[in-house]
Short mmCIF file of N, CA and C in Angstrom, two decimals:
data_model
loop_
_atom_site.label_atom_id
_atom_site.label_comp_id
_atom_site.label_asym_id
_atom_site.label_seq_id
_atom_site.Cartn_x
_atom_site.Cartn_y
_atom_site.Cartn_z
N UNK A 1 -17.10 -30.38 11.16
CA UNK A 1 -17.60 -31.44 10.32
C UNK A 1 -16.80 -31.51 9.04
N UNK A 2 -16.78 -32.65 8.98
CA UNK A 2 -15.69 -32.89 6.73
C UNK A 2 -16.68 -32.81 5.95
N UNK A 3 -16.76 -32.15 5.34
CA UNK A 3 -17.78 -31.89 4.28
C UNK A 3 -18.35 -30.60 3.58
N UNK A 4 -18.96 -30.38 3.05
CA UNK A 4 -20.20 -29.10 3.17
C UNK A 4 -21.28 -29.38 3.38
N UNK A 5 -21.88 -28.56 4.50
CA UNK A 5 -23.10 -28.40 4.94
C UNK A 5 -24.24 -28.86 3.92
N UNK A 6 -24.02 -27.99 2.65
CA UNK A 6 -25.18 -28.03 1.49
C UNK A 6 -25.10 -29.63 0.64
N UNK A 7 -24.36 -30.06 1.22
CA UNK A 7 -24.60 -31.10 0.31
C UNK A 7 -24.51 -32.59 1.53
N UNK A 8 -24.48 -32.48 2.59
CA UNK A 8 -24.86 -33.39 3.36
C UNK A 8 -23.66 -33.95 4.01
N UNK A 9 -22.50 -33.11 4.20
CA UNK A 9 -21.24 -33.54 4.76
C UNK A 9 -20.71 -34.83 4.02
N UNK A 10 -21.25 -35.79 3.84
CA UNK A 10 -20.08 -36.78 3.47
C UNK A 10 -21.05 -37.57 2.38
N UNK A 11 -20.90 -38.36 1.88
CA UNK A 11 -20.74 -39.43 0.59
C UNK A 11 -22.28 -40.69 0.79
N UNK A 12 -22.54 -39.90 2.45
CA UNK A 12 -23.53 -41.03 2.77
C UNK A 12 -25.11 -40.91 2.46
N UNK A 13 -25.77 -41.65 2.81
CA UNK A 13 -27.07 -41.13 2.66
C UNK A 13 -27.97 -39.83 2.17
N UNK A 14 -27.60 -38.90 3.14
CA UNK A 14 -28.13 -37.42 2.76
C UNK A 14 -27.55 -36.60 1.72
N UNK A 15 -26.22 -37.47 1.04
CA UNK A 15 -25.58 -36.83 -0.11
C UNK A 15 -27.26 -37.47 -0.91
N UNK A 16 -26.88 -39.05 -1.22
CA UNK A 16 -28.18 -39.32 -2.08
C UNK A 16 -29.18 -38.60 -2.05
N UNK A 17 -29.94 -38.54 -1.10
CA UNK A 17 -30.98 -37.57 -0.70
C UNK A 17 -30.95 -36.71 -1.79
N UNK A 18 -29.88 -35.61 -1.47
CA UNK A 18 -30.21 -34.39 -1.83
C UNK A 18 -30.07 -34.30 -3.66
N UNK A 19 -28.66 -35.84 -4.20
CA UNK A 19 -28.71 -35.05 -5.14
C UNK A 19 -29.99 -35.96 -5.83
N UNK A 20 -30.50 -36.89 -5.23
CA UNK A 20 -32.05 -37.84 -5.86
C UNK A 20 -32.83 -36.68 -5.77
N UNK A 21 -33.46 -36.56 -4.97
CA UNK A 21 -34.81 -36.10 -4.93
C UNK A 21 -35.17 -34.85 -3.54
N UNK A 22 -34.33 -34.13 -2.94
CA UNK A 22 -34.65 -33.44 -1.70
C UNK A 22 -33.62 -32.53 -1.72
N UNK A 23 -33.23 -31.48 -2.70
CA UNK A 23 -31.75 -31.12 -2.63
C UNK A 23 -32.64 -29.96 -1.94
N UNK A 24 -33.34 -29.71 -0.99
CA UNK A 24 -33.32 -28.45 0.17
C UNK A 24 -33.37 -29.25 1.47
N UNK A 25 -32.69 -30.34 1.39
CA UNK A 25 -32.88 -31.09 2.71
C UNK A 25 -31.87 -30.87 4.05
N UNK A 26 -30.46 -29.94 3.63
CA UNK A 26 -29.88 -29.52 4.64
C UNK A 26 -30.46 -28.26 5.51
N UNK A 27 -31.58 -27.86 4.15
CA UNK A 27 -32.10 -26.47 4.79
C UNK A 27 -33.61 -26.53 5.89
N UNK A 28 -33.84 -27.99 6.14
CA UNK A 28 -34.51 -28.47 6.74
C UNK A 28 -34.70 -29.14 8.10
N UNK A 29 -33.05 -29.19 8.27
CA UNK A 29 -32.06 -29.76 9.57
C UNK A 29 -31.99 -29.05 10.71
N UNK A 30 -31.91 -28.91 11.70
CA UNK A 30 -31.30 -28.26 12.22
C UNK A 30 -30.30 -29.26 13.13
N UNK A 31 -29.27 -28.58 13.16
CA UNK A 31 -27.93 -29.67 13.87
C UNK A 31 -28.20 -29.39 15.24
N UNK A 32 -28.09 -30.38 16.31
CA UNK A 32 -28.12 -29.68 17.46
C UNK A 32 -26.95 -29.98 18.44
N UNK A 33 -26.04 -31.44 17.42
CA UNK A 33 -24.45 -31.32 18.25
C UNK A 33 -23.50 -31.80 17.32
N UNK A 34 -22.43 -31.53 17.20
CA UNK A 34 -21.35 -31.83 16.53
C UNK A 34 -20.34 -32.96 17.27
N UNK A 35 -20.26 -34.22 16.68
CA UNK A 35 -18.96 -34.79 17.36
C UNK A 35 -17.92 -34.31 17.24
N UNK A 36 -16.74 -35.63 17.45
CA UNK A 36 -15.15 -35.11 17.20
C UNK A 36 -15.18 -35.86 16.30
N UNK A 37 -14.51 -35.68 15.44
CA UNK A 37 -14.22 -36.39 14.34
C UNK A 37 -13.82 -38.00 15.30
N UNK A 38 -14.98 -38.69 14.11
CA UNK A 38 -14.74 -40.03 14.20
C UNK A 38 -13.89 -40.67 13.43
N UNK A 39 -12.71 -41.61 13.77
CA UNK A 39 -11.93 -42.02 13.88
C UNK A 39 -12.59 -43.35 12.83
N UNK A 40 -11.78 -43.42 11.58
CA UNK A 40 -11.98 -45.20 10.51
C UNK A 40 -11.32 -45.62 11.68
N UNK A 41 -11.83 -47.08 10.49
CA UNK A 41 -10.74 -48.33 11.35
C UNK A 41 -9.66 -47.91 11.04
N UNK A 42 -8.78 -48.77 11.92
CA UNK A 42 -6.95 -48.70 11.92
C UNK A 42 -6.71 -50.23 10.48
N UNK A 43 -5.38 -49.64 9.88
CA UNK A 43 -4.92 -50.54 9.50
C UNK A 43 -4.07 -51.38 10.49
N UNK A 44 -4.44 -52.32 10.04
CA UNK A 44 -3.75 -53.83 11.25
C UNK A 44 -2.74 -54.32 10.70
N UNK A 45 -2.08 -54.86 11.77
CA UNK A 45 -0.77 -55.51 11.01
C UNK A 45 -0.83 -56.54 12.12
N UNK A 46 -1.05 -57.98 11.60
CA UNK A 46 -0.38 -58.60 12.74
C UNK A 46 0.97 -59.27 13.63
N UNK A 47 0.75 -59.07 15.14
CA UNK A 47 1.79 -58.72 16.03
C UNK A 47 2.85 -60.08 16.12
N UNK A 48 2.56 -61.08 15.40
CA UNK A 48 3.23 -62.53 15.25
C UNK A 48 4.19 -62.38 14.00
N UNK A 49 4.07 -61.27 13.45
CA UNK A 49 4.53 -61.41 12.03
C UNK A 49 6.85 -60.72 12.55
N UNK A 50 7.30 -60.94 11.82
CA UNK A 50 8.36 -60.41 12.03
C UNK A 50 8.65 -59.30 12.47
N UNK A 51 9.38 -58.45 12.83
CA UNK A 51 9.66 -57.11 13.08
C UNK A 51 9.85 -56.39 12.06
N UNK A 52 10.93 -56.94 11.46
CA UNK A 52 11.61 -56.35 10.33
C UNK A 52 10.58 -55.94 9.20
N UNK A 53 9.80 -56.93 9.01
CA UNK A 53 8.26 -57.09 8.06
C UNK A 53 7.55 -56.08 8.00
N UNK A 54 7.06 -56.15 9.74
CA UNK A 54 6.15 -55.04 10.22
C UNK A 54 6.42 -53.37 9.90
N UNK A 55 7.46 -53.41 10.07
CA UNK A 55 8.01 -52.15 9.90
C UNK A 55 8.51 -51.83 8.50
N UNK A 56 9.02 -52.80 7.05
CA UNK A 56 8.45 -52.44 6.15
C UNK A 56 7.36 -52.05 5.52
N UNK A 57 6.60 -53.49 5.65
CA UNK A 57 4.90 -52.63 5.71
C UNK A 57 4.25 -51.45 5.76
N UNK A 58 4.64 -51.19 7.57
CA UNK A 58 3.82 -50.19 7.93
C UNK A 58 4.93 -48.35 6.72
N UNK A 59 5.82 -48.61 6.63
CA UNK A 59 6.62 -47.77 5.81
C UNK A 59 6.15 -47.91 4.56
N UNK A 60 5.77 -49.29 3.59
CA UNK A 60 5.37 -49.03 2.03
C UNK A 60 3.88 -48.21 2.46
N UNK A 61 2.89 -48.40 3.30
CA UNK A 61 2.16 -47.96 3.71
C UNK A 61 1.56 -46.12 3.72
N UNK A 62 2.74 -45.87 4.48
CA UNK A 62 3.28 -44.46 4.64
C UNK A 62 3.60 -44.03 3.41
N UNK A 63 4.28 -44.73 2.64
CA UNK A 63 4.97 -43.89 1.19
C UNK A 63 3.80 -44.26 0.34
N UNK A 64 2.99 -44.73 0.00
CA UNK A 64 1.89 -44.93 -0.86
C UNK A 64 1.17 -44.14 -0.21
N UNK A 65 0.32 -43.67 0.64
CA UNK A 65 0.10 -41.99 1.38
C UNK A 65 0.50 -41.02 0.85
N UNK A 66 1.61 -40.85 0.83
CA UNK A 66 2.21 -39.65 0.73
C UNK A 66 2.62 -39.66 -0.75
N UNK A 67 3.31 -40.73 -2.12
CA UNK A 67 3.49 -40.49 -2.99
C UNK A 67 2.75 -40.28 -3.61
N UNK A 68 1.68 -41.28 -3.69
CA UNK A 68 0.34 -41.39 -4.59
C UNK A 68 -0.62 -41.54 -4.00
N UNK A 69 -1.42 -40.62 -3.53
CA UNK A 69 -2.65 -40.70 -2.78
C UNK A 69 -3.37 -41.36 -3.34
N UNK A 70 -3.69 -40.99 -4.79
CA UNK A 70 -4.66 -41.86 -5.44
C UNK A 70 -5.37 -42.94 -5.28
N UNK A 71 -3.83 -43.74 -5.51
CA UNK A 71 -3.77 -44.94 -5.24
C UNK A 71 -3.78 -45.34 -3.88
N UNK A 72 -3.79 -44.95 -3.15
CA UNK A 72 -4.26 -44.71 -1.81
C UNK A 72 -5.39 -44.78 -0.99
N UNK A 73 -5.79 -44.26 -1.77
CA UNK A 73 -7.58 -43.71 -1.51
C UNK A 73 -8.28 -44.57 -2.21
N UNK A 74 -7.70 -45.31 -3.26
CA UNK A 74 -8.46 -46.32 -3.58
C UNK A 74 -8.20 -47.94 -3.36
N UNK A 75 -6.95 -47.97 -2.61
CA UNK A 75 -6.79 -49.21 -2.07
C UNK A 75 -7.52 -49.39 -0.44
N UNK A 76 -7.47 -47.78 0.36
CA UNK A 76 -8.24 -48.19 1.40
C UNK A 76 -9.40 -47.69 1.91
N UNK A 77 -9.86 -47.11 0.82
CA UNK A 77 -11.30 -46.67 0.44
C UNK A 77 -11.76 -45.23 1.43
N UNK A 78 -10.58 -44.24 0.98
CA UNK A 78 -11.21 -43.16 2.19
C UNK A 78 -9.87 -42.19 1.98
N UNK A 79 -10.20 -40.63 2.05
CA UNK A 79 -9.56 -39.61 1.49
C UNK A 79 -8.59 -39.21 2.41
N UNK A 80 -8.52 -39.73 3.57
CA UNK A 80 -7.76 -39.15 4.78
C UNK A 80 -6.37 -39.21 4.45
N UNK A 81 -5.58 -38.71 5.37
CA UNK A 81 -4.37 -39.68 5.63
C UNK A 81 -4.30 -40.18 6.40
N UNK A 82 -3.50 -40.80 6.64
CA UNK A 82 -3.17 -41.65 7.89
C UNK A 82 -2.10 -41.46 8.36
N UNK A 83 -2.52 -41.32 10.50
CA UNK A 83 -1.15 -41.31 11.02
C UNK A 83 -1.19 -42.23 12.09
N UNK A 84 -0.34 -41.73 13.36
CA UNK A 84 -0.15 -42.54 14.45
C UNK A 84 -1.35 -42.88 15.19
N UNK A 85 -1.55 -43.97 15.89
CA UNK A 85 -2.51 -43.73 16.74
C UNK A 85 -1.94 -44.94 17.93
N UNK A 86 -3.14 -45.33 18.49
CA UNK A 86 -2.97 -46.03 19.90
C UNK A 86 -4.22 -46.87 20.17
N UNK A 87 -4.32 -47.60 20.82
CA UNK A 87 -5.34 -48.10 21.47
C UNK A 87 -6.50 -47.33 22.12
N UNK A 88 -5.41 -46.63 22.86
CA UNK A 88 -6.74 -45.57 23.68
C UNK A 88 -7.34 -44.80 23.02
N UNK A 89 -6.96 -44.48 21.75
CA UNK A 89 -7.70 -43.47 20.96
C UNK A 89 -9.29 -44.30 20.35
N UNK A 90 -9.48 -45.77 20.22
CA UNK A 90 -10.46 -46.26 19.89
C UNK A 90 -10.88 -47.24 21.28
N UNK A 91 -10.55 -46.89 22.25
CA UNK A 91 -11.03 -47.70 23.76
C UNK A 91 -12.56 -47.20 23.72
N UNK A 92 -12.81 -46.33 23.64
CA UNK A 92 -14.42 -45.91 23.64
C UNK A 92 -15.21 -46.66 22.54
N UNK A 93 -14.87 -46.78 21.34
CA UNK A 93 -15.60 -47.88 20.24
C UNK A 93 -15.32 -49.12 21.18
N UNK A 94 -13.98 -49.49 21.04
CA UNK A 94 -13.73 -50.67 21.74
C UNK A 94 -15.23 -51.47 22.84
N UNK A 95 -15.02 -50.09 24.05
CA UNK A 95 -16.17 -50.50 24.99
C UNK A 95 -17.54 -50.38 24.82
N UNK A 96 -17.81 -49.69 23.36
CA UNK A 96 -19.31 -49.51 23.30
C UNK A 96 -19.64 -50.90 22.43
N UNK A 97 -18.86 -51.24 21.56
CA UNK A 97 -18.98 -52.22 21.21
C UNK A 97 -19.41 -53.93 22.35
N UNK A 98 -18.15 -53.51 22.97
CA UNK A 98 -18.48 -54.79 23.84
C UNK A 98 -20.06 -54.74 24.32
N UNK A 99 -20.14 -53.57 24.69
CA UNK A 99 -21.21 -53.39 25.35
C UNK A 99 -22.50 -53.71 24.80
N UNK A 100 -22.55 -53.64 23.85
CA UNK A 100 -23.81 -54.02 22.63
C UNK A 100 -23.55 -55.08 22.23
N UNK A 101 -22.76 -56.18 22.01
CA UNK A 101 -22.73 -57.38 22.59
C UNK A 101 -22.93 -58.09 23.33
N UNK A 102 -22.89 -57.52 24.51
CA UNK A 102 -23.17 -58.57 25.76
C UNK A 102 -24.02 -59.14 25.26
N UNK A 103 -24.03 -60.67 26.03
CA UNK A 103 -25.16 -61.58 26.17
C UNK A 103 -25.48 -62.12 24.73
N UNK A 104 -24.63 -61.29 23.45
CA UNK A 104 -25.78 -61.50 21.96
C UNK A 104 -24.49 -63.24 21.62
N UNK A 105 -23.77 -63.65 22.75
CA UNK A 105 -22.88 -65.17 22.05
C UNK A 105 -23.25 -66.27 22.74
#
C-alpha cells in the first residue's frame, strides 16, 4: 500500500477522518485484502496530431518529471512518476467500465 497505515494510506477520506475527529480509526480496521497498485489515468496525447509534436511533448513531459517534480506534481495533480505503459495495462478498467455502462445510453 502508498502510504502509512496510521494515517489512512492516502490523502482521501480516512486521512480526514482521522485528522477531524477519529484519529484511532486505522486501529479499528482490519484489512482483509490488498490490491496492486492502482494505476491514475494515462496522460493522452492525441494520435492525429503530428509525430514530430507527439514526441516532443511526450519528452517536455518526461523532463518536467524528472527536473522539477514540483512543478510536476502540481500540474498533474499526483506524486508519482510517470512511465511507460500500454493499453493492456488498463484493459481491465477499460472492461469494467464498459461493463457498468451497459444499457445506461
Amino acid at each position: 500500500m502508498i502510504g502509512d497505515r496510521e494515517t489512512g494510506y492516502t490523502s482521501g477520506a480516512f486521512n480526514r477522518m482521522i485528522r477531524m475527529d477519529h484519529p484511532d480509526l486505522m486501529k479499528k480496521i482490519r484489512i482483509i485484502w490488498e490490491s496492486p497498485l492502482i494505476p491514475n489515468g494515462p496522460i493522452l496525447v492525441r494520435s492525429d496530431l503530428p509525430t514530430d509534436f507527439k514526441a516532443k511533448l511526450v519528452a517536455a513531459i518526461k523532463k518536467l518529471d524528472t527536473s522539477d517534480h514540483a512543478c510536476f506534481v502540481k500540474a498533474v495533480g499526483g506524486t508519482m512518476h510517470i512511465g511507460e505503459t500500454s493499453l493492456a495495462e488498463y484493459q481491465q478498467i477499460i472492461d469494467m467500465k464498459r461493463e457498468l455502462t451497459k444499457g445506461s445510453r
